[in-house]
mmCIF file of C-alpha atoms in Angstrom:
data_model
loop_
_atom_site.group_PDB
_atom_site.id
_atom_site.type_symbol
_atom_site.label_atom_id
_atom_site.label_comp_id
_atom_site.label_asym_id
_atom_site.label_seq_id
_atom_site.Cartn_x
_atom_site.Cartn_y
_atom_site.Cartn_z
ATOM 1 C CA MET A 305 103.861 101.795 93.393
ATOM 2 C CA THR A 306 105.321 103.921 90.599
ATOM 3 C CA GLY A 307 107.295 101.959 88.021
ATOM 4 C CA LYS A 308 110.477 99.965 88.250
ATOM 5 C CA SER A 309 112.996 102.641 89.039
ATOM 6 C CA ILE A 310 115.166 102.992 92.106
ATOM 7 C CA LEU A 311 117.509 105.530 93.664
ATOM 8 C CA LEU A 312 120.523 104.072 95.463
ATOM 9 C CA LEU A 313 122.655 105.984 97.926
ATOM 10 C CA TYR A 314 126.045 104.304 98.168
ATOM 11 C CA PRO A 315 129.089 106.444 98.999
ATOM 12 C CA HIS A 316 131.824 104.502 97.197
ATOM 13 C CA ASN A 317 132.777 103.908 93.573
ATOM 14 C CA PHE A 318 131.501 100.333 93.428
ATOM 15 C CA THR A 319 133.716 99.515 90.430
ATOM 16 C CA ASP A 320 136.803 99.795 92.663
ATOM 17 C CA VAL A 321 137.555 96.137 93.424
ATOM 18 C CA ARG A 322 140.018 97.012 96.192
ATOM 19 C CA LEU A 323 137.136 97.408 98.664
ATOM 20 C CA GLY A 324 135.404 94.091 99.346
ATOM 21 C CA VAL A 325 132.011 95.627 100.125
ATOM 22 C CA ASN A 326 131.940 97.042 96.582
ATOM 23 C CA GLN A 327 131.576 93.529 95.214
ATOM 24 C CA ARG A 328 128.447 93.016 97.294
ATOM 25 C CA PHE A 329 126.955 96.299 96.132
ATOM 26 C CA ALA A 330 127.848 95.577 92.496
ATOM 27 C CA GLY A 331 125.976 92.295 92.914
ATOM 28 C CA ILE A 332 122.891 94.145 94.174
ATOM 29 C CA ILE A 333 123.037 96.452 91.141
ATOM 30 C CA ARG A 334 123.300 93.472 88.778
ATOM 31 C CA TYR A 335 120.302 91.897 90.506
ATOM 32 C CA LEU A 336 118.268 95.093 90.096
ATOM 33 C CA ASN A 337 119.239 95.423 86.428
ATOM 34 C CA GLU A 338 118.275 91.816 85.749
ATOM 35 C CA SER A 339 114.969 92.440 87.537
ATOM 36 C CA GLY A 340 114.180 95.248 85.090
ATOM 37 C CA PHE A 341 114.976 98.277 87.248
ATOM 38 C CA ALA A 342 116.285 101.587 85.989
ATOM 39 C CA VAL A 343 118.944 102.384 88.590
ATOM 40 C CA ASP A 344 120.105 105.869 89.617
ATOM 41 C CA LEU A 345 123.042 106.268 91.994
ATOM 42 C CA LEU A 346 123.803 109.058 94.454
ATOM 43 C CA ALA A 347 127.419 108.691 95.610
ATOM 44 C CA MET A 348 130.030 110.767 97.449
ATOM 45 C CA SER A 349 133.080 112.499 96.031
ATOM 46 C CA ASN A 350 135.895 113.411 98.438
ATOM 47 C CA PHE A 351 134.836 110.675 100.831
ATOM 48 C CA LYS A 352 136.953 107.530 100.441
ATOM 49 C CA SER A 353 136.674 106.370 96.826
ATOM 50 C CA LYS A 354 138.441 107.896 93.857
ATOM 51 C CA TRP A 355 136.262 109.109 90.994
ATOM 52 C CA PRO A 356 138.489 109.379 87.905
ATOM 53 C CA ALA A 357 137.188 111.820 85.285
ATOM 54 C CA GLU A 358 137.136 109.022 82.728
ATOM 55 C CA THR A 359 134.905 106.923 84.978
ATOM 56 C CA ILE A 360 132.414 109.766 85.326
ATOM 57 C CA LYS A 361 132.527 110.492 81.593
ATOM 58 C CA LYS A 362 131.899 106.893 80.541
ATOM 59 C CA GLY A 363 129.323 106.230 83.245
ATOM 60 C CA LEU A 364 129.085 103.251 85.557
ATOM 61 C CA PRO A 365 127.846 99.814 84.501
ATOM 62 C CA GLY A 366 124.163 99.341 85.237
ATOM 63 C CA ILE A 367 123.615 102.965 86.288
ATOM 64 C CA ARG A 368 121.210 105.247 84.406
ATOM 65 C CA ASN A 369 122.078 108.503 86.209
ATOM 66 C CA LEU A 370 125.095 109.140 88.443
ATOM 67 C CA TYR A 371 124.887 111.981 90.972
ATOM 68 C CA LEU A 372 127.941 112.990 93.030
ATOM 69 C CA TYR A 373 127.779 115.030 96.218
ATOM 70 C CA ASP A 374 130.938 116.641 97.605
ATOM 71 C CA HIS A 375 131.191 115.085 101.048
ATOM 72 C CA SER A 376 134.014 117.355 102.207
ATOM 73 C CA ALA A 377 131.960 120.452 101.356
ATOM 74 C CA GLY A 378 129.125 119.099 103.501
ATOM 75 C CA LEU A 379 131.485 118.586 106.412
ATOM 76 C CA LYS A 380 132.880 122.097 106.170
ATOM 77 C CA SER A 381 129.450 123.691 105.835
ATOM 78 C CA ALA A 382 128.083 121.860 108.866
ATOM 79 C CA PHE A 383 131.179 122.712 110.890
ATOM 80 C CA ILE A 384 130.962 126.403 110.088
ATOM 81 C CA ARG A 385 127.202 126.592 110.806
ATOM 82 C CA ASN A 386 127.448 125.014 114.217
ATOM 83 C CA LEU A 387 130.897 125.187 115.747
ATOM 84 C CA THR A 388 129.651 124.362 119.235
ATOM 85 C CA SER A 389 127.636 121.184 118.689
ATOM 86 C CA PHE A 390 128.908 119.634 115.444
ATOM 87 C CA ASP A 391 131.511 116.971 116.240
ATOM 88 C CA PHE A 392 133.807 117.557 113.277
ATOM 89 C CA THR A 393 136.465 115.029 114.254
ATOM 90 C CA ALA A 394 133.913 112.303 114.831
ATOM 91 C CA ASN A 395 132.259 112.883 111.482
ATOM 92 C CA ARG A 396 135.370 113.388 109.400
ATOM 93 C CA ASN A 397 136.892 109.932 109.135
ATOM 94 C CA LEU A 398 136.190 108.273 112.491
ATOM 95 C CA LEU A 399 139.900 108.544 113.276
ATOM 96 C CA GLU A 400 139.624 110.121 116.719
ATOM 97 C CA LYS A 401 138.533 108.492 119.959
ATOM 98 C CA LYS A 402 136.342 111.432 120.925
ATOM 99 C CA ILE A 403 133.219 109.822 119.494
ATOM 100 C CA THR A 404 130.177 110.967 121.452
ATOM 101 C CA SER A 405 127.405 110.370 118.925
ATOM 102 C CA LEU A 406 126.728 108.287 115.840
ATOM 103 C CA PRO A 407 128.021 110.084 112.740
ATOM 104 C CA ASP A 408 125.288 111.758 110.715
ATOM 105 C CA TYR A 409 126.139 112.629 107.112
ATOM 106 C CA SER A 410 122.711 113.953 106.072
ATOM 107 C CA PHE A 411 124.091 117.461 105.552
ATOM 108 C CA SER A 412 121.726 120.223 104.444
ATOM 109 C CA GLY A 413 123.323 120.473 100.987
ATOM 110 C CA LEU A 414 123.003 116.729 100.466
ATOM 111 C CA ARG A 415 119.410 116.791 101.718
ATOM 112 C CA LYS A 416 118.514 119.473 99.150
ATOM 113 C CA MET A 417 120.201 117.491 96.389
ATOM 114 C CA PHE A 418 118.500 114.271 97.500
ATOM 115 C CA ASN A 419 115.065 115.923 97.560
ATOM 116 C CA ARG A 420 115.593 117.449 94.095
ATOM 117 C CA ILE A 421 116.529 114.061 92.643
ATOM 118 C CA VAL A 422 113.503 112.366 94.212
ATOM 119 C CA ALA A 423 111.163 115.126 92.982
ATOM 120 C CA ALA A 424 112.473 114.785 89.419
ATOM 121 C CA HIS A 425 111.795 111.036 89.097
ATOM 122 C CA SER A 426 109.041 108.545 89.801
ATOM 123 C CA TYR A 427 110.913 106.109 91.989
ATOM 124 C CA GLY A 428 109.347 102.971 93.321
ATOM 125 C CA PHE A 429 112.201 102.395 95.791
ATOM 126 C CA ILE A 430 114.983 104.235 97.576
ATOM 127 C CA LEU A 431 117.856 102.155 98.936
ATOM 128 C CA ILE A 432 120.362 103.658 101.396
ATOM 129 C CA SER A 433 123.394 101.557 102.127
ATOM 130 C CA TYR A 434 124.763 103.004 105.372
ATOM 131 C CA ILE A 435 123.074 104.206 108.539
ATOM 132 C CA GLN A 436 125.162 107.426 108.470
ATOM 133 C CA TRP A 437 122.856 108.716 105.708
ATOM 134 C CA ALA A 438 119.576 107.361 107.116
ATOM 135 C CA LYS A 439 118.376 110.713 108.470
ATOM 136 C CA LEU A 440 117.858 111.947 104.925
ATOM 137 C CA LEU A 441 114.518 110.195 105.408
ATOM 138 C CA ASP A 442 113.533 112.222 108.490
ATOM 139 C CA GLY A 443 110.312 113.958 107.450
ATOM 140 C CA PHE A 444 110.313 112.132 104.088
ATOM 141 C CA ASP A 445 106.809 112.530 102.649
ATOM 142 C CA HIS A 446 106.532 110.144 99.687
ATOM 143 C CA PRO A 447 104.285 107.306 100.892
ATOM 144 C CA GLY A 448 104.389 105.566 97.492
ATOM 145 C CA ILE A 449 108.129 104.966 97.685
ATOM 146 C CA ARG A 450 109.420 101.936 99.560
ATOM 147 C CA LYS A 451 112.491 102.687 101.645
ATOM 148 C CA VAL A 452 115.206 100.024 101.961
ATOM 149 C CA LEU A 453 118.301 100.023 104.189
ATOM 150 C CA THR A 454 121.252 97.675 103.857
ATOM 151 C CA ILE A 455 123.302 97.063 107.005
ATOM 152 C CA GLU A 456 126.814 95.878 106.203
ATOM 153 C CA ASP A 457 127.645 95.944 109.903
ATOM 154 C CA SER A 458 126.279 97.605 113.024
ATOM 155 C CA LEU A 459 127.742 101.115 113.233
ATOM 156 C CA SER A 460 127.224 101.339 116.995
ATOM 157 C CA ALA A 461 128.925 97.982 117.614
ATOM 158 C CA SER A 462 131.776 98.902 115.270
ATOM 159 C CA LEU A 463 132.444 102.218 117.023
ATOM 160 C CA ILE A 464 132.336 100.671 120.495
ATOM 161 C CA GLU A 465 134.687 97.899 119.381
ATOM 162 C CA GLN A 466 137.038 100.332 117.672
ATOM 163 C CA PHE A 467 137.174 103.021 120.346
ATOM 164 C CA GLY A 468 136.207 101.119 123.481
ATOM 165 C CA ASN A 469 133.742 103.602 125.000
ATOM 166 C CA ASP A 470 131.346 101.076 126.536
ATOM 167 C CA ARG A 471 129.351 103.664 128.481
ATOM 168 C CA LEU A 472 127.933 104.977 125.183
ATOM 169 C CA GLN A 473 126.907 101.556 123.881
ATOM 170 C CA ALA A 474 123.231 101.777 124.909
ATOM 171 C CA ALA A 475 122.853 105.321 123.553
ATOM 172 C CA PHE A 476 124.524 104.404 120.261
ATOM 173 C CA LEU A 477 122.319 101.349 119.861
ATOM 174 C CA GLU A 478 119.173 103.332 120.640
ATOM 175 C CA GLU A 479 120.052 105.954 118.018
ATOM 176 C CA GLU A 480 120.917 103.319 115.413
ATOM 177 C CA THR A 481 117.576 101.624 116.078
ATOM 178 C CA ARG A 482 115.721 104.928 115.682
ATOM 179 C CA ARG A 483 117.304 105.448 112.278
ATOM 180 C CA ILE A 484 116.502 101.891 111.208
ATOM 181 C CA MET A 485 112.828 102.526 111.943
ATOM 182 C CA LEU A 486 112.753 105.152 109.172
ATOM 183 C CA PHE A 487 112.742 102.283 106.639
ATOM 184 C CA ASP A 488 110.211 99.784 105.318
ATOM 185 C CA HIS A 489 112.733 97.004 104.684
ATOM 186 C CA VAL A 490 116.141 96.264 106.214
ATOM 187 C CA VAL A 491 118.627 93.947 104.507
ATOM 188 C CA CYS A 492 121.218 92.519 106.908
ATOM 189 C CA ILE A 493 124.494 90.904 105.949
ATOM 190 C CA SER A 494 124.870 89.388 109.436
ATOM 191 C CA LEU A 495 122.382 86.987 111.012
ATOM 192 C CA GLU A 496 123.328 88.131 114.544
ATOM 193 C CA GLU A 497 122.671 91.771 113.717
ATOM 194 C CA MET A 498 119.373 90.970 112.021
ATOM 195 C CA GLU A 499 118.213 89.134 115.146
ATOM 196 C CA LEU A 500 119.289 92.042 117.353
ATOM 197 C CA PHE A 501 117.675 94.849 115.371
ATOM 198 C CA SER A 502 114.514 92.938 114.456
ATOM 199 C CA GLN A 503 113.784 92.689 118.189
ATOM 200 C CA LYS A 504 114.491 96.367 118.884
ATOM 201 C CA ALA A 505 113.074 98.057 115.750
ATOM 202 C CA GLN A 506 109.378 97.361 115.321
ATOM 203 C CA GLY A 507 107.899 98.067 111.910
ATOM 204 C CA PRO A 508 110.431 97.347 109.155
ATOM 205 C CA GLY A 509 110.628 93.945 107.504
ATOM 206 C CA PHE A 510 114.018 92.317 108.093
ATOM 207 C CA HIS A 511 115.796 90.150 105.517
ATOM 208 C CA TYR A 512 119.008 88.141 105.833
ATOM 209 C CA VAL A 513 121.062 88.442 102.657
ATOM 210 C CA PRO A 514 124.681 87.442 103.317
ATOM 211 C CA VAL A 515 127.567 88.202 100.980
ATOM 212 C CA PHE A 516 126.740 86.620 97.636
ATOM 213 C CA LEU A 517 128.910 86.024 94.587
ATOM 214 C CA ASP A 518 128.914 84.078 91.346
ATOM 215 C CA PRO A 519 131.087 80.944 91.451
ATOM 216 C CA ASN A 520 134.522 81.324 89.852
ATOM 217 C CA PRO A 521 136.367 78.042 90.431
ATOM 218 C CA ARG A 522 139.986 77.429 89.518
ATOM 219 C CA PRO A 523 140.304 76.402 85.839
ATOM 220 C CA VAL A 524 140.988 72.718 85.347
ATOM 221 C CA GLY A 525 144.703 72.035 85.153
ATOM 222 C CA THR A 526 145.742 75.226 86.973
ATOM 223 C CA LYS A 527 148.285 74.515 89.706
ATOM 224 C CA PRO A 528 148.562 76.833 92.725
ATOM 225 C CA GLU A 529 151.731 78.939 92.877
ATOM 226 C CA TYR A 530 151.248 80.076 96.482
ATOM 227 C CA ASP A 531 150.439 78.098 99.606
ATOM 228 C CA ILE A 532 148.652 80.927 101.426
ATOM 229 C CA LEU A 533 146.714 84.001 100.284
ATOM 230 C CA PHE A 534 145.450 86.928 102.322
ATOM 231 C CA ALA A 535 143.491 89.565 100.383
ATOM 232 C CA GLY A 536 142.174 92.619 102.178
ATOM 233 C CA SER A 537 141.951 96.362 102.628
ATOM 234 C CA ASP A 538 143.755 98.364 105.310
ATOM 235 C CA HIS A 539 140.651 98.352 107.536
ATOM 236 C CA PRO A 540 141.677 98.429 111.229
ATOM 237 C CA SER A 541 140.327 94.900 111.790
ATOM 238 C CA ASN A 542 142.488 93.608 108.943
ATOM 239 C CA GLN A 543 145.499 95.452 110.356
ATOM 240 C CA ARG A 544 145.075 93.824 113.761
ATOM 241 C CA GLY A 545 144.479 90.422 112.205
ATOM 242 C CA ILE A 546 147.475 90.451 109.881
ATOM 243 C CA ARG A 547 149.721 91.745 112.672
ATOM 244 C CA TRP A 548 148.611 88.816 114.859
ATOM 245 C CA PHE A 549 149.295 86.389 112.016
ATOM 246 C CA PHE A 550 152.820 87.598 111.307
ATOM 247 C CA ASP A 551 153.759 88.164 114.958
ATOM 248 C CA ARG A 552 152.299 84.968 116.432
ATOM 249 C CA VAL A 553 151.472 82.432 113.690
ATOM 250 C CA PHE A 554 154.093 83.006 110.998
ATOM 251 C CA PRO A 555 157.051 81.989 113.223
ATOM 252 C CA LEU A 556 155.386 78.579 113.732
ATOM 253 C CA LEU A 557 155.025 77.832 110.017
ATOM 254 C CA SER A 558 157.417 76.063 107.706
ATOM 255 C CA PRO A 559 159.754 78.614 106.074
ATOM 256 C CA ASP A 560 159.183 76.855 102.751
ATOM 257 C CA LEU A 561 155.564 78.036 102.498
ATOM 258 C CA LYS A 562 154.971 80.766 99.923
ATOM 259 C CA ILE A 563 152.600 83.513 101.054
ATOM 260 C CA LEU A 564 150.811 86.097 98.881
ATOM 261 C CA CYS A 565 149.250 89.245 100.380
ATOM 262 C CA VAL A 566 147.042 91.434 98.184
ATOM 263 C CA GLY A 567 145.378 94.820 98.655
ATOM 264 C CA SER A 568 146.070 97.953 100.653
ATOM 265 C CA ILE A 569 146.763 95.731 103.680
ATOM 266 C CA VAL A 570 150.261 95.116 102.256
ATOM 267 C CA ARG A 571 151.408 98.370 103.882
ATOM 268 C CA PHE A 572 151.160 96.504 107.176
ATOM 269 C CA VAL A 573 152.779 93.262 106.021
ATOM 270 C CA PRO A 574 156.435 92.818 107.019
ATOM 271 C CA ASP A 575 159.107 92.098 104.433
ATOM 272 C CA LYS A 576 159.869 88.391 104.434
ATOM 273 C CA VAL A 577 161.784 86.230 101.958
ATOM 274 C CA ASN A 578 158.801 83.947 101.336
ATOM 275 C CA VAL A 579 156.131 86.695 101.267
ATOM 276 C CA VAL A 580 154.976 88.401 98.043
ATOM 277 C CA LYS A 581 153.032 91.676 98.307
ATOM 278 C CA ILE A 582 150.751 93.068 95.585
ATOM 279 C CA GLY A 583 149.077 96.367 96.462
ATOM 280 C CA PHE A 584 146.655 96.487 93.538
ATOM 281 C CA THR A 585 145.441 94.062 90.904
ATOM 282 C CA ASP A 586 142.928 94.289 88.080
ATOM 283 C CA ASP A 587 142.309 90.558 88.286
ATOM 284 C CA LEU A 588 141.779 89.304 91.825
ATOM 285 C CA HIS A 589 140.210 86.127 90.419
ATOM 286 C CA ALA A 590 143.517 85.054 88.899
ATOM 287 C CA LEU A 591 145.295 85.516 92.229
ATOM 288 C CA TYR A 592 142.737 83.397 94.061
ATOM 289 C CA HIS A 593 143.284 80.692 91.460
ATOM 290 C CA LYS A 594 147.016 80.789 92.251
ATOM 291 C CA ALA A 595 146.457 80.035 95.957
ATOM 292 C CA ARG A 596 146.196 76.641 97.633
ATOM 293 C CA LEU A 597 144.347 78.096 100.615
ATOM 294 C CA THR A 598 143.432 81.452 102.161
ATOM 295 C CA ILE A 599 143.599 82.745 105.713
ATOM 296 C CA ASN A 600 141.090 84.854 107.639
ATOM 297 C CA PRO A 601 142.993 85.666 110.866
ATOM 298 C CA LEU A 602 140.654 88.341 112.192
ATOM 299 C CA LEU A 603 140.412 88.983 115.903
ATOM 300 C CA ASP A 604 137.388 91.303 115.833
ATOM 301 C CA GLY A 605 134.977 93.068 113.505
ATOM 302 C CA THR A 606 131.269 93.038 112.769
ATOM 303 C CA GLY A 607 129.189 92.081 109.758
ATOM 304 C CA MET A 608 130.289 89.314 107.403
ATOM 305 C CA LYS A 609 133.772 89.031 105.926
ATOM 306 C CA VAL A 610 133.682 89.362 102.149
ATOM 307 C CA LYS A 611 137.089 87.698 101.872
ATOM 308 C CA LEU A 612 135.659 84.531 103.425
ATOM 309 C CA ILE A 613 132.932 84.182 100.792
ATOM 310 C CA GLU A 614 135.353 85.230 98.027
ATOM 311 C CA SER A 615 137.519 82.282 98.952
ATOM 312 C CA LEU A 616 134.569 79.893 98.783
ATOM 313 C CA ALA A 617 133.431 81.339 95.462
ATOM 314 C CA HIS A 618 136.835 80.546 93.977
ATOM 315 C CA GLY A 619 136.865 77.026 95.396
ATOM 316 C CA VAL A 620 139.771 77.823 97.736
ATOM 317 C CA PRO A 621 139.513 76.474 101.307
ATOM 318 C CA VAL A 622 140.087 78.864 104.202
ATOM 319 C CA VAL A 623 141.590 78.703 107.671
ATOM 320 C CA THR A 624 139.823 81.192 109.921
ATOM 321 C CA THR A 625 139.369 82.398 113.463
ATOM 322 C CA THR A 626 135.971 82.355 115.160
ATOM 323 C CA ALA A 627 135.799 86.153 114.788
ATOM 324 C CA GLY A 628 136.326 85.699 111.055
ATOM 325 C CA LEU A 629 133.029 83.774 110.900
ATOM 326 C CA SER A 630 130.875 86.661 112.145
ATOM 327 C CA GLY A 631 127.570 86.885 110.314
ATOM 328 C CA ILE A 632 127.579 83.199 109.325
ATOM 329 C CA LYS A 633 124.651 81.042 110.437
ATOM 330 C CA PRO A 634 125.570 79.094 113.594
ATOM 331 C CA GLU A 635 124.773 75.745 111.974
ATOM 332 C CA LEU A 636 127.368 76.425 109.251
ATOM 333 C CA LYS A 637 130.265 77.527 111.446
ATOM 334 C CA HIS A 638 131.301 74.023 112.502
ATOM 335 C CA HIS A 639 132.087 73.166 108.866
ATOM 336 C CA PHE A 640 135.051 75.571 108.861
ATOM 337 C CA ILE A 641 138.554 74.774 110.087
ATOM 338 C CA VAL A 642 139.101 77.236 112.939
ATOM 339 C CA GLY A 643 142.166 78.231 114.930
ATOM 340 C CA ASN A 644 141.916 80.872 117.652
ATOM 341 C CA GLN A 645 145.332 80.274 119.184
ATOM 342 C CA PRO A 646 148.504 80.812 117.141
ATOM 343 C CA SER A 647 149.499 77.138 117.483
ATOM 344 C CA GLU A 648 146.016 75.984 116.372
ATOM 345 C CA PHE A 649 146.009 78.321 113.384
ATOM 346 C CA ALA A 650 149.488 77.255 112.281
ATOM 347 C CA ALA A 651 148.701 73.556 112.743
ATOM 348 C CA ALA A 652 145.532 73.882 110.636
ATOM 349 C CA ILE A 653 147.503 75.454 107.791
ATOM 350 C CA GLU A 654 150.186 72.769 107.927
ATOM 351 C CA ARG A 655 147.582 69.963 107.948
ATOM 352 C CA LEU A 656 145.787 71.306 104.899
ATOM 353 C CA ILE A 657 149.057 71.761 103.023
ATOM 354 C CA SER A 658 150.393 68.275 103.817
ATOM 355 C CA ASP A 659 147.212 66.138 103.841
ATOM 356 C CA ASN A 660 145.772 66.095 100.324
ATOM 357 C CA GLU A 661 142.796 63.932 101.276
ATOM 358 C CA LEU A 662 141.803 66.367 104.029
ATOM 359 C CA TYR A 663 142.299 69.242 101.621
ATOM 360 C CA LEU A 664 140.013 67.714 98.982
ATOM 361 C CA ASP A 665 137.308 66.756 101.508
ATOM 362 C CA TYR A 666 137.340 70.230 103.063
ATOM 363 C CA SER A 667 137.253 71.915 99.647
ATOM 364 C CA GLU A 668 134.277 69.807 98.577
ATOM 365 C CA ASN A 669 132.399 70.574 101.796
ATOM 366 C CA LEU A 670 132.957 74.346 101.499
ATOM 367 C CA ASN A 671 131.948 74.244 97.841
ATOM 368 C CA ARG A 672 128.633 72.668 98.832
ATOM 369 C CA ILE A 673 128.076 75.315 101.519
ATOM 370 C CA PHE A 674 128.793 78.101 99.041
ATOM 371 C CA ASN A 675 126.355 76.715 96.446
ATOM 372 C CA GLU A 676 123.599 76.264 99.024
ATOM 373 C CA HIS A 677 123.921 79.607 100.842
ATOM 374 C CA PHE A 678 126.071 82.262 99.145
ATOM 375 C CA THR A 679 125.416 82.324 95.410
ATOM 376 C CA THR A 680 123.676 85.162 93.587
ATOM 377 C CA GLU A 681 120.830 82.800 92.752
ATOM 378 C CA VAL A 682 120.189 82.082 96.441
ATOM 379 C CA ALA A 683 120.329 85.778 97.395
ATOM 380 C CA ALA A 684 117.909 86.693 94.604
ATOM 381 C CA ARG A 685 115.167 84.590 96.196
ATOM 382 C CA THR A 686 115.211 86.808 99.289
ATOM 383 C CA LEU A 687 115.678 90.063 97.379
ATOM 384 C CA ASP A 688 112.650 89.152 95.256
ATOM 385 C CA THR A 689 110.461 89.352 98.367
ATOM 386 C CA ILE A 690 111.400 93.045 98.654
ATOM 387 C CA PHE A 691 111.622 94.215 95.067
ATOM 388 C CA THR A 692 109.085 92.024 93.251
ATOM 389 C CA GLY A 693 106.883 90.808 96.077
#
């Protein structure tokens, strides 16, 4: 193995705190830095994240070299080269329902850039964070480099859930499995998905590393200003969940409860007298500290919900649906207060607000679960088996 250097392919600007998955990736970068790695990053411009000129000029924390590929140029080039077979709408933003194949973003221009970067450095590892870019490793001929994939959620399951084309499920899963087998190690955020793919993809080593964060409990003496917090992006699963909450649960709650919604999801939150909406904040920690409890009213979705672990990291108890617990080990799920029907969800919120003893017991239990399963220290033990083992 050649030295402690690594090339990461991650499409987003991981310093943008508005996207929950960025916190997980920033944690992986901190782990690699603390383990002595020189870290290079290949990311995408004109994809989803903004890349302010000042950010590029100053550089990113923990990153030795930043490389940006113009994703939109890759789309246009591929579309022009093959008008008949390239599914432009499917690969653009996954907004259309005419999805007939798993998106593949390993465009020829990106492949050339990727190969030039690899040839110019002596990497010990390459880590690719999404299966859409996995085919960059087709024909990859560098046996000394260990190849690592992180699966935030199953792309095939997400597309089937989002667009409902069940007849393509087997084909999508087969293609996703084929791409997974291009790697030496696969890091899964969800236990269910690790169990699924470890049975189908023979060869790679599979590792369960759930969302992990450093603890950031409420400062002593700080009193909550809001009864309920929901923090999230405008991801379709969040949209469906928050619509369900306000349409079905909210009418059952006391009108005296103060609710805070944070993130791009606020565009889908109705205007209510007792609801405060904050689209962007530089200090999400402070807002968690202002909340008595959080809600995770998701009805679907794959992977693990970052907002759930964020709540635990801040010492704030959460009321969730069963779907909101995806990715969590089965033996831990019964520790959470769950409501799948509107009346159950509303009653759970009211109980936690009114019963201080229940609130303190539940908070203490979730704090123990967080410390035993979701801290950076716990995650590092598994990551060490890949990067230092």
